[in-house]
PDB file of C-alpha atoms in Angstrom:
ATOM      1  CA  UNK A   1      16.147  14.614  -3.363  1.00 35.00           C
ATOM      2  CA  UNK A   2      16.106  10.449  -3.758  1.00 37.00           C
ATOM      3  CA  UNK A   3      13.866   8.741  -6.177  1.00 38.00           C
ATOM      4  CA  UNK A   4      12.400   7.429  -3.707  1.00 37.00           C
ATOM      5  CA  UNK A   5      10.789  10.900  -2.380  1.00 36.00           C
ATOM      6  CA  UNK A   6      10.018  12.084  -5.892  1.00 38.00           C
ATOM      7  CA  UNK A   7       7.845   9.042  -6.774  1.00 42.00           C
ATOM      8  CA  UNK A   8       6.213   8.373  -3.689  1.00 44.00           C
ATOM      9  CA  UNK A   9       5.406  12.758  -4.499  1.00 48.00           C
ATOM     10  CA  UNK A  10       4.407  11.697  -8.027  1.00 46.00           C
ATOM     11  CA  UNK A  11       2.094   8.777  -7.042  1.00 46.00           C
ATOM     12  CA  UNK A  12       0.007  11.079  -4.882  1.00 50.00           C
ATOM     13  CA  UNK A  13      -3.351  11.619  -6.418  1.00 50.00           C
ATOM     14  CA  UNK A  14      -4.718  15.090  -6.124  1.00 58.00           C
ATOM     15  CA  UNK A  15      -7.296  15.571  -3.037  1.00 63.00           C
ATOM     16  CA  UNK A  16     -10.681  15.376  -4.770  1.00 69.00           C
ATOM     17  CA  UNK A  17     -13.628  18.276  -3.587  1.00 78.00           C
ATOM     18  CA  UNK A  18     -15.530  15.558  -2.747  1.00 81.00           C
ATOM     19  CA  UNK A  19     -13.626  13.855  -0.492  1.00 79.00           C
ATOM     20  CA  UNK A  20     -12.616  17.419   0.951  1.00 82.00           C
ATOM     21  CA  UNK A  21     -15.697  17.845   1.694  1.00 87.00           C
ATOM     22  CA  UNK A  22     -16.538  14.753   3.258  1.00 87.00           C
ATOM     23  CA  UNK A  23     -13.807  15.542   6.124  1.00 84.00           C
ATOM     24  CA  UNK A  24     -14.810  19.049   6.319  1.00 86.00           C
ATOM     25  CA  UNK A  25     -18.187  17.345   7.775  1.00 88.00           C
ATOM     26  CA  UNK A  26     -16.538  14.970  10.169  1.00 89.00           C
ATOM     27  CA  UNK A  27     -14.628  18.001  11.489  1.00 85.00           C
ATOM     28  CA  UNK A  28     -17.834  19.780  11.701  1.00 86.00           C
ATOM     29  CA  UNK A  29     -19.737  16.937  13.319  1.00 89.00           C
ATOM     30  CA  UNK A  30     -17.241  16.049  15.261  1.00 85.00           C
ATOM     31  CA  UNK A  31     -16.520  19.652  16.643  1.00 81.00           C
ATOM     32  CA  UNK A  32     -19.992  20.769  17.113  1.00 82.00           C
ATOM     33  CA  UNK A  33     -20.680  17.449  19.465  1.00 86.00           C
ATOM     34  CA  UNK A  34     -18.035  18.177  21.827  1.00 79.00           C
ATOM     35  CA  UNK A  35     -19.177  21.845  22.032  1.00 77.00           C
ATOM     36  CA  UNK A  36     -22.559  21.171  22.486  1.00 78.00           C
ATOM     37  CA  UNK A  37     -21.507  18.267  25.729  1.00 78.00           C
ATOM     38  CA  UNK A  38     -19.043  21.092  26.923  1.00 73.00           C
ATOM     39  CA  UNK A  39     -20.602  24.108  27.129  1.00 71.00           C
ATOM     40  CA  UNK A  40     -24.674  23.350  26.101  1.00 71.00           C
ATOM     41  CA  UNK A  41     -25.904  26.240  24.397  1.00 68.00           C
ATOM     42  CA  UNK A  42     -28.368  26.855  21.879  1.00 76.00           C
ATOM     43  CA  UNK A  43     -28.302  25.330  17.970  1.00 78.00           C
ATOM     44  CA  UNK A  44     -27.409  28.179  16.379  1.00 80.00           C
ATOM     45  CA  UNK A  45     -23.830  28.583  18.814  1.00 77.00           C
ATOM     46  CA  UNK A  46     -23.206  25.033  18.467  1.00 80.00           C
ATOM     47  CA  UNK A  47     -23.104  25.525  14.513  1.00 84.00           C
ATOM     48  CA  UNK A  48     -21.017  28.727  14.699  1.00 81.00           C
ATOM     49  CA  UNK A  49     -18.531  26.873  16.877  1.00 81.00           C
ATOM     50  CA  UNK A  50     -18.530  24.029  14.796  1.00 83.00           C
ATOM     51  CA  UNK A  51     -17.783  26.177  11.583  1.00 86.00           C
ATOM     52  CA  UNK A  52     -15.383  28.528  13.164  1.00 85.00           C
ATOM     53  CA  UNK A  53     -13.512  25.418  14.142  1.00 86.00           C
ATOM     54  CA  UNK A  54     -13.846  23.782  10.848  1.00 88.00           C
ATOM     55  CA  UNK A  55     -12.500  26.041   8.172  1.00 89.00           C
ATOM     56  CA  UNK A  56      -9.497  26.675  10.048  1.00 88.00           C
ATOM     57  CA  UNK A  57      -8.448  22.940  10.744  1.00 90.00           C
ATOM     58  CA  UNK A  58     -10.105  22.267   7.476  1.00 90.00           C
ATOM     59  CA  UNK A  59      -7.781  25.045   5.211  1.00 91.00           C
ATOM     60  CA  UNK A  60      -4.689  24.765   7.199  1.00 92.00           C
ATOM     61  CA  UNK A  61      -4.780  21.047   7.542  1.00 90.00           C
ATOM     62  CA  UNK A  62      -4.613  20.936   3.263  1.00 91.00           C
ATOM     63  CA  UNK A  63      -1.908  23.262   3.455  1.00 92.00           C
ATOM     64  CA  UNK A  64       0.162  20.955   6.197  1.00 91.00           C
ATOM     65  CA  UNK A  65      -0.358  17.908   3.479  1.00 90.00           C
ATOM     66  CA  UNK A  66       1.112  19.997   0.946  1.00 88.00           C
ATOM     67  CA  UNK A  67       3.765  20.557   3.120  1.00 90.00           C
ATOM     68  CA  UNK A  68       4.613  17.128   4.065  1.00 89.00           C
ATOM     69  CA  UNK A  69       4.745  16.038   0.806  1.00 84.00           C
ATOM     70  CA  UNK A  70       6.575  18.564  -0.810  1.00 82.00           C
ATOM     71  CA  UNK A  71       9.219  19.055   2.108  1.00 85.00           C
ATOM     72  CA  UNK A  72       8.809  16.526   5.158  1.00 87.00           C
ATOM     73  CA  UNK A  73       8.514  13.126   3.240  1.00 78.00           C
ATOM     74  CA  UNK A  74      11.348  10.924   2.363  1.00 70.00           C
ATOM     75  CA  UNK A  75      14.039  12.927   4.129  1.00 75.00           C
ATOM     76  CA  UNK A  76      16.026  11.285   6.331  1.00 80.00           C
ATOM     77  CA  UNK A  77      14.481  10.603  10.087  1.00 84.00           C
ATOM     78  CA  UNK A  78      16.369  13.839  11.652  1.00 90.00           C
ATOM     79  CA  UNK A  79      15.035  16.264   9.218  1.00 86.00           C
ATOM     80  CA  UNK A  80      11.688  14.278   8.660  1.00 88.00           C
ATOM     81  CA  UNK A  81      11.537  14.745  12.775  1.00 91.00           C
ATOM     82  CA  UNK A  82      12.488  18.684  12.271  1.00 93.00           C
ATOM     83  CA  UNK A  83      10.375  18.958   9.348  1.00 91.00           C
ATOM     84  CA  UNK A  84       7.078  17.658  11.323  1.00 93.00           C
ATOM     85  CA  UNK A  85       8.289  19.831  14.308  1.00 94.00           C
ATOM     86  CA  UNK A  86       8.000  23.129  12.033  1.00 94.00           C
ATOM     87  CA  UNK A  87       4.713  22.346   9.732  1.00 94.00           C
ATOM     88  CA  UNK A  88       3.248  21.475  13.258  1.00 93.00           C
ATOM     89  CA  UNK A  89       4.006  24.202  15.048  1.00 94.00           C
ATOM     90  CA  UNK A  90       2.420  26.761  11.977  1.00 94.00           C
ATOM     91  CA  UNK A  91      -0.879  24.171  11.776  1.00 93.00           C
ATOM     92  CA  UNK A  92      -1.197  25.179  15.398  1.00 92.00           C
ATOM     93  CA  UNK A  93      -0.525  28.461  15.566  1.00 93.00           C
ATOM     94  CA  UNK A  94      -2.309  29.385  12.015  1.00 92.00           C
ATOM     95  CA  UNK A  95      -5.593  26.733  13.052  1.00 90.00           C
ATOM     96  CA  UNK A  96      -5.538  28.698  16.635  1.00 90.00           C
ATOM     97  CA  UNK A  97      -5.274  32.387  15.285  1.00 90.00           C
ATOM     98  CA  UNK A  98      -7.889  31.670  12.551  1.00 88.00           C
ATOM     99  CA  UNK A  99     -10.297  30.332  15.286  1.00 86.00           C
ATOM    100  CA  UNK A 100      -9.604  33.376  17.446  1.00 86.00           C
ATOM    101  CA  UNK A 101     -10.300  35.733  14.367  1.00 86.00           C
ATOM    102  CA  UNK A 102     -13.514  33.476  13.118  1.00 84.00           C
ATOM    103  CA  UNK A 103     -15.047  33.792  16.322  1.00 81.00           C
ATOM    104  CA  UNK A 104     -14.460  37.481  17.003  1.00 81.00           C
ATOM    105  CA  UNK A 105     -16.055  37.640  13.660  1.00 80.00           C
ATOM    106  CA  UNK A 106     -18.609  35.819  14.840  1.00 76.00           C
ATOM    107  CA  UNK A 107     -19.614  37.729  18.102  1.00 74.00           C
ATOM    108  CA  UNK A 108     -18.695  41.465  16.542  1.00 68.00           C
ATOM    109  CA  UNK A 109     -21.067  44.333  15.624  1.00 58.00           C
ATOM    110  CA  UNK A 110     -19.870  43.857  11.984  1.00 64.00           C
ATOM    111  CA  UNK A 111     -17.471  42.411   9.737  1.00 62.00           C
ATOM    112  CA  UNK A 112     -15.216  45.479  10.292  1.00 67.00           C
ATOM    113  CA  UNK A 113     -16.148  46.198  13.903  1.00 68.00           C
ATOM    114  CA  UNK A 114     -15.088  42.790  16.216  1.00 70.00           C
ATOM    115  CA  UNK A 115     -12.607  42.011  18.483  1.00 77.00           C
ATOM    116  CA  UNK A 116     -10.269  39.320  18.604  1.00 77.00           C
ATOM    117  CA  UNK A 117     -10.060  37.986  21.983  1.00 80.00           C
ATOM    118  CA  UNK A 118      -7.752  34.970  22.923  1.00 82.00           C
ATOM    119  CA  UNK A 119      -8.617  31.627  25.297  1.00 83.00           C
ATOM    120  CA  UNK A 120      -7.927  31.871  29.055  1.00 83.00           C
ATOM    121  CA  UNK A 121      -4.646  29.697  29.509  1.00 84.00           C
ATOM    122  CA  UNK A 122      -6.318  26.431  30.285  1.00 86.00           C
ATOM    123  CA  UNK A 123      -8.693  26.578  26.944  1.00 81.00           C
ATOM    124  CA  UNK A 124      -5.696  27.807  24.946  1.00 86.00           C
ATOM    125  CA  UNK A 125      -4.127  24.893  26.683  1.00 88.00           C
ATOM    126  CA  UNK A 126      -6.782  22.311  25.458  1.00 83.00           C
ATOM    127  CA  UNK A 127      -7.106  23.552  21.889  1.00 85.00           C
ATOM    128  CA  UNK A 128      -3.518  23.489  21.464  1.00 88.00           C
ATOM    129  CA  UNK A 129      -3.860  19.919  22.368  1.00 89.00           C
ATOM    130  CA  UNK A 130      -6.388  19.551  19.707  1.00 87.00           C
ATOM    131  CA  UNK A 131      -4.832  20.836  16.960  1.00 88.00           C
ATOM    132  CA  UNK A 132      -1.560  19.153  17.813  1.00 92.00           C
ATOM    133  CA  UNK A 133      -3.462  15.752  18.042  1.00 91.00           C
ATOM    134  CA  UNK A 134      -4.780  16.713  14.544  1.00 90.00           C
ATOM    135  CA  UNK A 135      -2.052  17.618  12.932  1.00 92.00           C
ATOM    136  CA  UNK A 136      -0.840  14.209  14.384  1.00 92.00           C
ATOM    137  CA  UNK A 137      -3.661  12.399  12.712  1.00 91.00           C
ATOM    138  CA  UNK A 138      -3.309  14.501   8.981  1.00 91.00           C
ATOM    139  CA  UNK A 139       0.477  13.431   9.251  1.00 90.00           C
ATOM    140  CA  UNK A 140      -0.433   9.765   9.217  1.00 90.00           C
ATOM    141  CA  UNK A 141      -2.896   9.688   6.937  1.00 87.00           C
ATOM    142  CA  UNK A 142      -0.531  11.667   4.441  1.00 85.00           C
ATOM    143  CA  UNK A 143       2.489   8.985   4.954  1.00 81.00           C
ATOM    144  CA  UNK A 144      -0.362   6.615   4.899  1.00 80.00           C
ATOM    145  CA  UNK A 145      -1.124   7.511   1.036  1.00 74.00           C
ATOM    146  CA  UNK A 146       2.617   8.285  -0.116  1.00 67.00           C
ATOM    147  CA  UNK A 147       3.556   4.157   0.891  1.00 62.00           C
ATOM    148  CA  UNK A 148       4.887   2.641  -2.474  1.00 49.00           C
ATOM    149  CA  UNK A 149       2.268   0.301  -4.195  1.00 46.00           C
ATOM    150  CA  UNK A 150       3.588  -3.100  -2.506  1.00 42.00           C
ATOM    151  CA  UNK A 151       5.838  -3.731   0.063  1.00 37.00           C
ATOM    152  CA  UNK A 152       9.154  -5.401  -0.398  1.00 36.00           C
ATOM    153  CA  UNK A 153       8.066  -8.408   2.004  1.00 35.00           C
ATOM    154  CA  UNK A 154       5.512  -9.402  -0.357  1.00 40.00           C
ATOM    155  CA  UNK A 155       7.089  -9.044  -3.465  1.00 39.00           C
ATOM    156  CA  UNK A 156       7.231 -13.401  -3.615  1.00 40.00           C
ATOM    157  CA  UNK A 157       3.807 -13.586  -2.989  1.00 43.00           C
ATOM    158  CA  UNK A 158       2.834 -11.383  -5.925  1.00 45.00           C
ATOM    159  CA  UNK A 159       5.196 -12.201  -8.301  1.00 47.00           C
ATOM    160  CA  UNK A 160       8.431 -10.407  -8.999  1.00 47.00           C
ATOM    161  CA  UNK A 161       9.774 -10.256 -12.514  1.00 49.00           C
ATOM    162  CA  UNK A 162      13.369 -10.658 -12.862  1.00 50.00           C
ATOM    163  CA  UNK A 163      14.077  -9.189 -15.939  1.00 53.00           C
ATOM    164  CA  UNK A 164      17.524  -9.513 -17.978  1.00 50.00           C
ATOM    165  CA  UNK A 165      19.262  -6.482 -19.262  1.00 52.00           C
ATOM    166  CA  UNK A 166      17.591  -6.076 -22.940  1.00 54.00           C
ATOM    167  CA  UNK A 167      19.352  -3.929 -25.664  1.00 53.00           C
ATOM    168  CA  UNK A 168      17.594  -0.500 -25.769  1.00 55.00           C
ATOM    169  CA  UNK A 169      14.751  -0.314 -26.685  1.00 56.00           C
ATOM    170  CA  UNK A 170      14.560  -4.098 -27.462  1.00 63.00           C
ATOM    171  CA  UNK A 171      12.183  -5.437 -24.484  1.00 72.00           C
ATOM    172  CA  UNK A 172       9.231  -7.166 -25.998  1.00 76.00           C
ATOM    173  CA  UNK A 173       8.667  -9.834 -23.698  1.00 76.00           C
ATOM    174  CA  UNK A 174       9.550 -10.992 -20.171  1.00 77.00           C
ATOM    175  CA  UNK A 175       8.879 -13.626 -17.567  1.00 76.00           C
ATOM    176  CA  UNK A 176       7.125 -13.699 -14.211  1.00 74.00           C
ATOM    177  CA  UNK A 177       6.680 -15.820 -11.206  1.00 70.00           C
ATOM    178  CA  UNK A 178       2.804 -16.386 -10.454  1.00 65.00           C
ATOM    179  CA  UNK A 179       3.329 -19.149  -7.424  1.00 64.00           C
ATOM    180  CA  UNK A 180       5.386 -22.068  -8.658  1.00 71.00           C
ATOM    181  CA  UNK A 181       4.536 -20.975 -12.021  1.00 73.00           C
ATOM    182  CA  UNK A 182       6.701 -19.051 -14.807  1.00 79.00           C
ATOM    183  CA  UNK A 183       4.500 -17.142 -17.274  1.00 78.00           C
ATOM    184  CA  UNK A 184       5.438 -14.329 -20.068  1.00 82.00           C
ATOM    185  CA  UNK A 185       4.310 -10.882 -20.208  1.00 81.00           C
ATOM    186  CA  UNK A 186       3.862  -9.324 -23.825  1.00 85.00           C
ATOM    187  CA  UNK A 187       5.258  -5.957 -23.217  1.00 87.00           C
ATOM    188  CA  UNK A 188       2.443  -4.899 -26.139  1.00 88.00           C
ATOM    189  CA  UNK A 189      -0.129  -5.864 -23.313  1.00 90.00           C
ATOM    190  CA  UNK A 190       1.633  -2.897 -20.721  1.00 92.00           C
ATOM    191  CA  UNK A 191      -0.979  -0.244 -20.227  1.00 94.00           C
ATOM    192  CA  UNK A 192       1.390   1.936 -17.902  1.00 94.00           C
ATOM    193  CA  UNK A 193       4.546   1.208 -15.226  1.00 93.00           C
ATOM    194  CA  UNK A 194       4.667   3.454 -12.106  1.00 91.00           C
ATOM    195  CA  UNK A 195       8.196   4.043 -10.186  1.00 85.00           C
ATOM    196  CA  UNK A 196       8.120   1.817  -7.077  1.00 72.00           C
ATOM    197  CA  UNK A 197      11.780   2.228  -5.828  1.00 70.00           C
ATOM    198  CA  UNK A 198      13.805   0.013  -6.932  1.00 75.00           C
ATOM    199  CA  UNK A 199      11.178  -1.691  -8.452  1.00 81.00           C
ATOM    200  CA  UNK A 200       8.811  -0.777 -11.206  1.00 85.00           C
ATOM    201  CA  UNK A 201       4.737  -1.771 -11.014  1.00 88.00           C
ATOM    202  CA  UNK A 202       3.720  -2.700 -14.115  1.00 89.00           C
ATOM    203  CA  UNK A 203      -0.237  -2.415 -15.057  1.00 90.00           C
ATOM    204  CA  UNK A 204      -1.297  -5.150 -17.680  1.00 89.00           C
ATOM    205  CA  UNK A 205      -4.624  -5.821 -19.583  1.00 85.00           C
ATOM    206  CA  UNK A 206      -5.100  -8.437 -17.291  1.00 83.00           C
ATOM    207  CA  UNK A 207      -3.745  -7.567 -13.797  1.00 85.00           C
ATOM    208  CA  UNK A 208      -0.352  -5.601 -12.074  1.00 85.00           C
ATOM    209  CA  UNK A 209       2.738  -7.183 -11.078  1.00 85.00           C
ATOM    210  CA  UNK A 210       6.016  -5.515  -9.788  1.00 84.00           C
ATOM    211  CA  UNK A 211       9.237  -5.952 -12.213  1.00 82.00           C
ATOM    212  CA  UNK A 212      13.066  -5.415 -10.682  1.00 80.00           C
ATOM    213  CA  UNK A 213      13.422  -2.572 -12.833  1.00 81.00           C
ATOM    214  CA  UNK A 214      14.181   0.602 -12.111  1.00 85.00           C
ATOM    215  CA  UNK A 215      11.333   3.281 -14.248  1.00 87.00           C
ATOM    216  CA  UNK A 216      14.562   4.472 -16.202  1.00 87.00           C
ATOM    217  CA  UNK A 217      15.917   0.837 -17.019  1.00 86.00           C
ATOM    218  CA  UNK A 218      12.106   0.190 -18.434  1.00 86.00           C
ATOM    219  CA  UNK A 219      12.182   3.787 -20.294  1.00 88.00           C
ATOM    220  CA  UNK A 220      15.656   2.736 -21.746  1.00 87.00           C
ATOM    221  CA  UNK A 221      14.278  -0.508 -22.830  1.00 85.00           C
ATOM    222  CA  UNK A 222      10.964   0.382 -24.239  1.00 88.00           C
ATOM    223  CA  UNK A 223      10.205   1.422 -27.809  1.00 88.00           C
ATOM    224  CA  UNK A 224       9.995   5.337 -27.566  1.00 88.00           C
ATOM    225  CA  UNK A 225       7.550   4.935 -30.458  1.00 88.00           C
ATOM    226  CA  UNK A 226       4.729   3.191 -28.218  1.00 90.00           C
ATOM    227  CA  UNK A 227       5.775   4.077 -24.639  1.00 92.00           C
ATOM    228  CA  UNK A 228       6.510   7.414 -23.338  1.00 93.00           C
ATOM    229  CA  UNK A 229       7.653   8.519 -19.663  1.00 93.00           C
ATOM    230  CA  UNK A 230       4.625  11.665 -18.963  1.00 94.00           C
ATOM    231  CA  UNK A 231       5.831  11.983 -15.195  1.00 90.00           C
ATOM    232  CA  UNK A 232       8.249  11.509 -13.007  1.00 89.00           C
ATOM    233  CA  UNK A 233       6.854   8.262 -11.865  1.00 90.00           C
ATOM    234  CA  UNK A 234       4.694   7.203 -14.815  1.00 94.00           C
ATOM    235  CA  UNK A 235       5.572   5.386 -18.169  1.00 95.00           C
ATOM    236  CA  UNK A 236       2.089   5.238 -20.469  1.00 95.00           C
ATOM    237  CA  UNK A 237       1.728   2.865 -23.697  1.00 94.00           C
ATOM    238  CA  UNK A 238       0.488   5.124 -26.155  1.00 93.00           C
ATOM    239  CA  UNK A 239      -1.397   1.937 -27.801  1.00 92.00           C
ATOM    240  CA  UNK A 240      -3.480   1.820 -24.530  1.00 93.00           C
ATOM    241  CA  UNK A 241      -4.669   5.628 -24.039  1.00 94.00           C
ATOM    242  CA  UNK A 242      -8.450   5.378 -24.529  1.00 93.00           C
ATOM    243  CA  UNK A 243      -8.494   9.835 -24.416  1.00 92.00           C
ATOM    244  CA  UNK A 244      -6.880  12.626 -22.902  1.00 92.00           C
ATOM    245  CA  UNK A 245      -8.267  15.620 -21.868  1.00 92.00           C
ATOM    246  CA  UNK A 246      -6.913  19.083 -20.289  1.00 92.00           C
ATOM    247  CA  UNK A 247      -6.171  19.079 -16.720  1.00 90.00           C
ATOM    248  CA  UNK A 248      -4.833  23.180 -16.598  1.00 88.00           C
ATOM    249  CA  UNK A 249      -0.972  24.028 -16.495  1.00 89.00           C
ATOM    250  CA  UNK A 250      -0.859  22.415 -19.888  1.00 91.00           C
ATOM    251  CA  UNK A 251      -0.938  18.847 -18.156  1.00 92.00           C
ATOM    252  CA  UNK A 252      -2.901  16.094 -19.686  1.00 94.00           C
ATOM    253  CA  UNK A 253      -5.055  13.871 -18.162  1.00 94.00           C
ATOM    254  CA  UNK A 254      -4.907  10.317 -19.697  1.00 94.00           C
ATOM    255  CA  UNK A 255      -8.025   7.923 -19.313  1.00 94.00           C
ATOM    256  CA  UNK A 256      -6.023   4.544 -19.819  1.00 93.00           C
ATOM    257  CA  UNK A 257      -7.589   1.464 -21.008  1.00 92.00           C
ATOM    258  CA  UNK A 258      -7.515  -0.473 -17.543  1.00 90.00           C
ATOM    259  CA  UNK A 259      -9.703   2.559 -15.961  1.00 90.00           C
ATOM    260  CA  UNK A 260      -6.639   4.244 -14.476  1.00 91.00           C
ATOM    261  CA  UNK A 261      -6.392   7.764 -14.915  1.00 92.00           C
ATOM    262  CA  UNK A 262      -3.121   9.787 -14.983  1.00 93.00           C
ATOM    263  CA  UNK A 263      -2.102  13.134 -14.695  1.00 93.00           C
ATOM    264  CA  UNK A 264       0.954  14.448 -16.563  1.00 94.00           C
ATOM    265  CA  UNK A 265       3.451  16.484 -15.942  1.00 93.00           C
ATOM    266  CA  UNK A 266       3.707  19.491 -18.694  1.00 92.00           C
ATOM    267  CA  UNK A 267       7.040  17.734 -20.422  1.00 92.00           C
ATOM    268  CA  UNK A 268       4.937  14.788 -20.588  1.00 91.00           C
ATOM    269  CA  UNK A 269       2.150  16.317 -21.973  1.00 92.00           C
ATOM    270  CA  UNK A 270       4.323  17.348 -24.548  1.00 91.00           C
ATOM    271  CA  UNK A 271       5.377  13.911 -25.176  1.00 90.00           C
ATOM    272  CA  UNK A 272       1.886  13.194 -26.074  1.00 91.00           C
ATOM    273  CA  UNK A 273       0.480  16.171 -27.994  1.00 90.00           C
ATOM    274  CA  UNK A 274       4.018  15.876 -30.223  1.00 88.00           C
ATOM    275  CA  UNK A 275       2.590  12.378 -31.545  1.00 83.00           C
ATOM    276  CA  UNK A 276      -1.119  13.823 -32.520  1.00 75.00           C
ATOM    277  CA  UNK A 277      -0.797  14.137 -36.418  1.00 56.00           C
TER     278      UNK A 277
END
């Protein structure tokens, strides 16, 4: 595994219920229109349909983005290619068997009396295409939100640091480009650094820049006393955590003084909880 797979992995925020939610309802919406202008039928079919098409695409879509991340994702384009062509294949064939069984469910005598009764060919045909053309869409998104925080070609406009090799531990202060202009950064103003490559993003009191450091350089160069690595991808300044608070698995979940929150991993949260007195 490269670093760059394990911190675009790390930088992935956890899917929130609400905006799980929110997509179940699109689904819904969007599933119980085209039933209703393909087949008419009453209110009460149209919402069964749109459900029983819903929690499937809904339940096994979350499991494809867990997928992709965890074993698609930063591989190299043959095995990201085979590795699409396998996670697709079981979103289809899970979404379309979970349908079948929702509706028999659905239509049956009871919840242990129904039967499970496939599409003719040409509807298995056409929700085949759906689900492929969803898993399509839920495979973008996903390599949508696991892009690094800035892309290389704008590195000048932002402002790249270039910053000399410092004795360990001994990095108090470096120098940026902001437009024509060279300004220093007070490493005591750092509220966290997030691996970017081979770059580093560095969050400040006062804004974000990217530095050509690699996250172990800066974790070589920092003070261990103030700054601690509590992921993967994540350096924290102690100085800067506002709280923590449990976040299960015996992670941490820091509230950091620029508003950012982050999650860390359970060595990291044993960084932390070894420097509460």
């Amino acid at each position: 595994m490269n670093d760059r797979t394990i911190s675009a992995k790390e930088r992935m925020p956890p899917l929130s219920v609400r905006s799980v939610m929110i997509a179940a309802g699109l689904v819904f919406v969007a599933y119980s229109i085209v039933l209703l202008v393909a087949r008419g039928g009453g209110v009460l079919e149209t919402i069964a349909g749109g459900v029983a098409n819903t929690v499937p695409t809904v339940l096994t879509g979350l499991a494809a983005r867990s997928a992709i991340i965890r074993h698609v994702a930063g591989r190299s384009p043959i095995r990201t290619a085979l590795g699409h062509g396998v996670v697709g294949l079981f979103f289809v064939v899970m979404t379309y068997w979970s349908l079948l069984v929702l509706l028999g469910l659905i239509n049956g005598v009871s919840a242990t009396e129904f039967d499970v009764r496939p599409f003719d060919h040409r509807a298995m045909a056409w929700q085949s295409l759906q689900n492929v053309t969803m898993y399509g869409l839920i495979a973008a998104l996903t390599h949508l939100e696991m892009r690094p925080p800035a892309a290389v070609a704008t590195l000048k406009d932002r402002g790249v640091a270039d910053v000399a090799d410092p004795a360990p531990g001994d990095l108090s202060r470096y120098f940026i480009r902001s437009g024509e202009d060279i300004r220093p950064i007070d490493v005591a103003g750092i509220v966290s650094i997030a691996g970017a490559d081979d770059y580093a993003e560095v969050r400040t009191v006062s804004g974000s820049h990217l530095a050509r450091m690699t996250l172990a350089e800066f974790e070589a160069a920092l003070d261990p006393d103030r700054f601690a690595r509590v992921h993967r991808s994540r350096i924290v300044n102690l100085d800067r955590i506002v709280r923590a608070e449990p976040a299960g698995n015996g992670r941490l979940l820091l509230h950091m003084e620029d508003g950012d929150l982050i999650q860390t991993s359970r060595a990291g949260s044993k960084r932390v909880r070894d420097r509460v007195l």
